[in-house]
CSV table of C-alpha atoms in Angstrom, one decimal:
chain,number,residue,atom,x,y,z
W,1,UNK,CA,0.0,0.0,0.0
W,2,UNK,CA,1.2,3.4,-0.7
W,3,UNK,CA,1.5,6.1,1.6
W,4,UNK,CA,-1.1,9.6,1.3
W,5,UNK,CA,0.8,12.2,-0.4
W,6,UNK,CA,1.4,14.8,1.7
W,7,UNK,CA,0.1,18.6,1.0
W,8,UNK,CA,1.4,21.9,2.4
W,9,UNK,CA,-1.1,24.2,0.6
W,10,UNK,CA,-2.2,25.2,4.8
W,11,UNK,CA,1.2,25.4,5.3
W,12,UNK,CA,2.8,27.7,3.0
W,13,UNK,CA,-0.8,29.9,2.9
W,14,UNK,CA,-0.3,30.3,6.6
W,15,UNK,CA,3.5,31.5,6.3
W,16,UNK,CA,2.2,33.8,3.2
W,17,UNK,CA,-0.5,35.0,5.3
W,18,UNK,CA,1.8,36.1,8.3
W,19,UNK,CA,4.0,38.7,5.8
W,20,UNK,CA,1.2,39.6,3.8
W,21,UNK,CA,-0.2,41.1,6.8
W,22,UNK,CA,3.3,42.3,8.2
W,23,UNK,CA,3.0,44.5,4.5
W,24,UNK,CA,-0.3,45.6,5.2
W,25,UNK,CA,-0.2,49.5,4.6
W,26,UNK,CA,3.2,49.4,2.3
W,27,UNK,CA,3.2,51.1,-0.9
W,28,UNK,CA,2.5,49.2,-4.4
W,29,UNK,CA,3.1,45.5,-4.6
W,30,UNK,CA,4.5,45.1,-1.0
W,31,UNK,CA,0.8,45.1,0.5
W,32,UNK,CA,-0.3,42.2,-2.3
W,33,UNK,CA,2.7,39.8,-3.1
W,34,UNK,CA,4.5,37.4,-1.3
W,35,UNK,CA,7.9,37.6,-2.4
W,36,UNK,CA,8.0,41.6,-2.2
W,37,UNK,CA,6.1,41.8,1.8
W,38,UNK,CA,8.5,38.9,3.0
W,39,UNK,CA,11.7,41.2,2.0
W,40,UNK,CA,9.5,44.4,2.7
W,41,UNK,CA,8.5,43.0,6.1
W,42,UNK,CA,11.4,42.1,7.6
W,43,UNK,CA,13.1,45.1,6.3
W,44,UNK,CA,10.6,47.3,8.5
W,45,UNK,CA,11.3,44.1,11.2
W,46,UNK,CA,15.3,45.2,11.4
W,47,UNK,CA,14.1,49.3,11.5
W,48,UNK,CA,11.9,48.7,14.6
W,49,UNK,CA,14.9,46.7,16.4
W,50,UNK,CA,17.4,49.3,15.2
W,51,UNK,CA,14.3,52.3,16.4
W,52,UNK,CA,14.2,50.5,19.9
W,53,UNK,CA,17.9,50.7,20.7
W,54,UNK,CA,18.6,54.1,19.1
W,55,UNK,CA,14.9,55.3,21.3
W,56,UNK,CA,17.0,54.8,24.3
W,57,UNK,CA,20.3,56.4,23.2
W,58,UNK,CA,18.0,59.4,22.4
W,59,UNK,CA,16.5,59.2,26.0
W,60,UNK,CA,19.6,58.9,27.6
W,61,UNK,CA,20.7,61.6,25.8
W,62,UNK,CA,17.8,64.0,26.8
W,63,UNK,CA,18.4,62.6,30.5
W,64,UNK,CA,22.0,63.9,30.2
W,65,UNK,CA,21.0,67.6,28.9
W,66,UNK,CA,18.6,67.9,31.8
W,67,UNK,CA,21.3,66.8,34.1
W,68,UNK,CA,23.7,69.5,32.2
W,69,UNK,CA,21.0,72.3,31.9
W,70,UNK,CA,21.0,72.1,36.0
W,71,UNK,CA,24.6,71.9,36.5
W,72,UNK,CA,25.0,75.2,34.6
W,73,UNK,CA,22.4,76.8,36.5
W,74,UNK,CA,24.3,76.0,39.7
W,75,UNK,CA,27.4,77.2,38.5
W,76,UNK,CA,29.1,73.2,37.5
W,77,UNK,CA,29.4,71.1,34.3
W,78,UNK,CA,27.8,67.8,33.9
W,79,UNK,CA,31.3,66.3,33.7
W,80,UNK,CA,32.2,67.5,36.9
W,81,UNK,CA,28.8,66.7,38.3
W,82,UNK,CA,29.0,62.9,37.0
W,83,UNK,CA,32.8,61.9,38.2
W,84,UNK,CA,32.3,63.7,41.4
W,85,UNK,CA,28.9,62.2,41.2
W,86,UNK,CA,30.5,58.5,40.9
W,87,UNK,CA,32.4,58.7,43.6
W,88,UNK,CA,29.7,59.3,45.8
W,89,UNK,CA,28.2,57.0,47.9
W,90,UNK,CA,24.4,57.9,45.6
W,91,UNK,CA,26.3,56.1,42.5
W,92,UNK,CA,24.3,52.9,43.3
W,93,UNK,CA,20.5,54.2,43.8
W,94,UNK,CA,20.7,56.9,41.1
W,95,UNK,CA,21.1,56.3,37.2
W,96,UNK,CA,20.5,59.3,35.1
W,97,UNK,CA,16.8,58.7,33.9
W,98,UNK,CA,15.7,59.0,37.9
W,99,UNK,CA,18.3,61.7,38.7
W,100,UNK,CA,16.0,64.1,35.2
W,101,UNK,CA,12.8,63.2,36.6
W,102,UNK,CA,13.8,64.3,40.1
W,103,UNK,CA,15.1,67.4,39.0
W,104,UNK,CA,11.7,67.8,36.9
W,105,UNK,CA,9.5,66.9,39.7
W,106,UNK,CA,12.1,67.3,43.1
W,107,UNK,CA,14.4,70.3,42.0
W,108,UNK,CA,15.0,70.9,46.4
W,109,UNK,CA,15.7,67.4,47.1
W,110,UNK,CA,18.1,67.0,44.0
W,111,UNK,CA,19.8,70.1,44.8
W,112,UNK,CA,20.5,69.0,48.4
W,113,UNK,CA,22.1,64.9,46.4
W,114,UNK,CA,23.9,67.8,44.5
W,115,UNK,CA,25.4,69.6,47.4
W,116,UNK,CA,26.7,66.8,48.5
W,117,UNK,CA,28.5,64.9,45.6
W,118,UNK,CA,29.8,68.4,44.9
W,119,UNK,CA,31.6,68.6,48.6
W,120,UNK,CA,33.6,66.0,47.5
């Protein structure tokens, strides 16, 4: 007896399916065939990974000129602030994302951390 010949129509409609609707929205072609959505798709795919790590380069950066714009004000750098900062014993509760918002939200609080790293 022979064996039942095997069919991957589900299969491969299921794969074309998932980057057919990955193009959904692209220009021309890329929205309605296979072969140009797949290379479309995970095109956009590698720009969304690359967006997410540069989002967070741009944040830190933003984080920094905060830091920097209140060092000025109070007659420092941000260099400065940040090595005498470093050696400080606030170098392991503090990263620079909470130290912005604190200075957004709790300028006298920050001021007094920033007294004291600057005594050093």
């Amino acid at each position: 007896k022979k064996m039942a010949r095997v069919k991957r129509g589900v299969d491969t409609n299921r794969k074309h399916k998932k980057f057919l609707k990955l193009g959904k929205g692209m220009l021309g072609r890329a929205s309605r065939c296979y072969k140009i959505a797949r290379r479309m798709g995970l095109r956009a795919l590698q720009f969304q990974y690359i967006g997410r790590k540069n989002r967070k380069r741009d944040f830190r950066s933003k984080f920094i000129a905060i830091i920097n714009t209140f060092c000025r004000l109070n007659g420092s750098r941000y260099s400065i602030f940040i090595s005498k900062f470093n050696k400080s014993e606030f170098v392991n509760c503090l990263d620079r994302k909470t130290m912005a918002i604190m200075i957004q939200n709790n300028k006298e609080e920050f001021t007094n951390i920033y007294n004291k790293c600057m005594e050093i």
